[in-house]
Short mmCIF file of C-alpha atoms in Angstrom, two decimals:
data_model
loop_
_atom_site.label_atom_id
_atom_site.label_comp_id
_atom_site.label_asym_id
_atom_site.label_seq_id
_atom_site.Cartn_x
_atom_site.Cartn_y
_atom_site.Cartn_z
CA MET G 1 -9.41 -32.69 10.22
CA LYS G 2 -8.45 -31.18 6.91
CA ILE G 3 -8.87 -27.53 5.98
CA GLU G 4 -9.17 -26.98 2.25
CA PHE G 5 -8.14 -23.60 0.92
CA THR G 6 -7.14 -22.56 -2.58
CA VAL G 7 -5.34 -19.38 -3.54
CA PRO G 8 -6.14 -17.97 -6.98
CA PHE G 9 -3.42 -16.71 -9.27
CA ARG G 10 -2.69 -13.02 -8.96
CA ARG G 11 -4.12 -10.86 -11.67
CA VAL G 12 -2.51 -7.88 -13.33
CA LEU G 13 -3.86 -4.64 -11.91
CA THR G 14 -5.77 -2.38 -14.24
CA ALA G 15 -6.88 1.21 -13.73
CA ARG G 16 -7.55 2.03 -10.09
CA LYS G 17 -10.98 2.99 -8.89
CA LEU G 18 -11.80 5.09 -5.86
CA LEU G 19 -13.93 3.33 -3.27
CA GLY G 20 -16.78 4.76 -1.25
CA GLU G 21 -18.44 2.13 0.90
CA PRO G 22 -18.04 -1.60 0.43
CA VAL G 23 -20.47 -3.06 -2.05
CA PRO G 24 -21.28 -6.75 -1.85
CA GLY G 25 -19.97 -8.49 -4.94
CA PRO G 26 -21.97 -10.68 -7.24
CA GLN G 27 -22.92 -14.16 -6.12
CA GLY G 28 -19.41 -15.39 -6.99
CA ARG G 29 -16.38 -15.97 -4.81
CA ALA G 30 -15.41 -13.59 -2.08
CA PRO G 31 -12.04 -11.80 -2.45
CA ARG G 32 -8.99 -13.67 -1.18
CA ILE G 33 -8.36 -11.21 1.65
CA ALA G 34 -11.98 -11.55 2.82
CA ARG G 35 -11.68 -15.34 2.77
CA LEU G 36 -8.45 -15.17 4.81
CA LEU G 37 -10.10 -12.93 7.41
CA ALA G 38 -13.11 -15.24 7.62
CA LEU G 39 -10.74 -18.20 7.96
CA ALA G 40 -8.94 -16.45 10.83
CA HIS G 41 -12.26 -15.99 12.64
CA LYS G 42 -13.22 -19.63 12.04
CA LEU G 43 -9.87 -20.95 13.29
CA ASP G 44 -9.96 -18.68 16.34
CA ALA G 45 -13.45 -19.95 17.19
CA MET G 46 -12.21 -23.55 16.94
CA VAL G 47 -9.38 -22.87 19.39
CA ARG G 48 -11.61 -20.92 21.79
CA SER G 49 -14.26 -23.66 21.81
CA GLY G 50 -11.67 -26.31 22.66
CA GLU G 51 -12.20 -28.22 19.42
CA ILE G 52 -8.48 -27.66 18.73
CA CYS G 53 -6.12 -27.40 21.70
CA ASP G 54 -3.72 -24.75 20.33
CA TYR G 55 -2.41 -22.97 17.26
CA ALA G 56 0.45 -25.45 16.82
CA GLN G 57 -2.03 -28.30 16.38
CA LEU G 58 -4.07 -26.11 14.05
CA ALA G 59 -1.01 -25.45 11.87
CA ARG G 60 -0.23 -29.17 11.69
CA LEU G 61 -3.84 -30.02 10.76
CA GLY G 62 -3.91 -27.30 8.10
CA HIS G 63 -0.54 -28.36 6.65
CA ILE G 64 0.86 -24.85 7.00
CA SER G 65 3.76 -23.50 9.00
CA PRO G 66 3.13 -21.94 12.40
CA ALA G 67 4.54 -18.69 11.01
CA ARG G 68 1.93 -18.62 8.23
CA LEU G 69 -0.84 -19.35 10.73
CA THR G 70 0.41 -16.44 12.83
CA GLN G 71 0.25 -14.19 9.78
CA ILE G 72 -3.35 -15.19 9.11
CA MET G 73 -4.38 -14.83 12.76
CA ALA G 74 -2.80 -11.35 12.94
CA LEU G 75 -5.72 -10.11 10.81
CA LEU G 76 -7.91 -10.53 13.91
CA HIS G 77 -6.13 -7.54 15.48
CA LEU G 78 -7.65 -5.16 12.93
CA ALA G 79 -10.27 -2.68 14.10
CA PRO G 80 -13.81 -4.10 13.77
CA THR G 81 -14.79 -1.45 11.24
CA ILE G 82 -11.86 -2.40 9.00
CA GLN G 83 -12.72 -6.09 9.33
CA GLU G 84 -16.32 -5.40 8.37
CA TYR G 85 -15.18 -3.36 5.37
CA VAL G 86 -12.86 -6.14 4.18
CA LEU G 87 -15.42 -8.92 4.69
CA PHE G 88 -18.03 -7.17 2.52
CA LEU G 89 -15.61 -5.87 -0.09
CA ALA G 90 -16.39 -6.42 -3.77
CA ASP G 91 -13.91 -8.61 -5.63
CA ALA G 92 -13.05 -5.86 -8.13
CA ASP G 93 -12.18 -3.43 -5.32
CA ALA G 94 -10.23 -5.94 -3.21
CA ARG G 95 -7.18 -5.86 -5.44
CA PHE G 96 -6.10 -2.58 -3.83
CA ILE G 97 -6.04 -4.10 -0.34
CA THR G 98 -3.14 -6.46 0.26
CA GLU G 99 -2.69 -8.92 3.07
CA LEU G 100 0.75 -7.49 3.84
CA GLY G 101 -0.70 -3.99 4.07
CA LEU G 102 -3.42 -5.14 6.45
CA ARG G 103 -0.92 -7.01 8.62
CA LYS G 104 1.16 -3.84 8.91
CA ILE G 105 -1.93 -1.92 9.98
CA ALA G 106 -2.86 -4.68 12.48
CA ARG G 107 0.46 -4.09 14.30
CA GLU G 108 -0.85 -0.69 15.39
CA PRO G 109 -2.57 -1.17 18.79
CA LEU G 110 -4.90 1.84 18.56
CA TRP G 111 -8.01 1.35 16.41
CA ASP G 112 -8.30 5.05 15.59
CA ARG G 113 -4.76 5.01 14.26
CA GLN G 114 -5.51 1.81 12.32
CA ARG G 115 -8.43 3.51 10.60
CA GLU G 116 -6.19 6.46 9.68
CA LEU G 117 -3.59 4.10 8.20
CA PHE G 118 -6.25 2.15 6.34
CA GLU G 119 -7.64 5.31 4.76
CA ARG G 120 -4.15 6.12 3.43
CA PHE G 121 -4.00 3.01 1.24
CA PRO G 122 -3.00 4.10 -2.28
CA LYS G 123 -6.04 5.25 -4.25
CA LEU G 124 -8.36 4.00 -1.51
CA THR G 125 -10.98 6.24 0.01
CA CYS G 126 -13.32 4.69 2.52
CA VAL G 127 -15.46 5.55 5.48
CA CYS G 128 -14.47 3.20 8.28
CA GLY G 129 -16.86 4.23 11.02
CA ARG G 130 -15.05 7.48 11.59
CA THR G 131 -17.03 10.39 12.96
CA GLU G 132 -15.51 13.80 12.48
#
């Protein structure tokens, strides 16, 4: 089994734009961070179904290191509201959300705290299912 995945070149950031709610992008490619999160869900489903026996085999089949696979799979620990926001994020708005930043947030075990940390992203204002 071969998993094909391409990573686009990073673009230079332009003026920042405040975000409200995620807006589906045009019929083009999804943002890189959204594709990584979707990939994490797909790979997790393959392991849970028994199609792949473990993450080590998955890393070998994907030609990536086990450490990199762990980084990708850590995105599954994000609160569901954050995951939904990222999956439906427009490409133009996704440049403010980094994989490293999301992995740091995913280390927090409490979803309420994760949402607070996510809302503190620089120049990012979002409503992540929070009721106040």
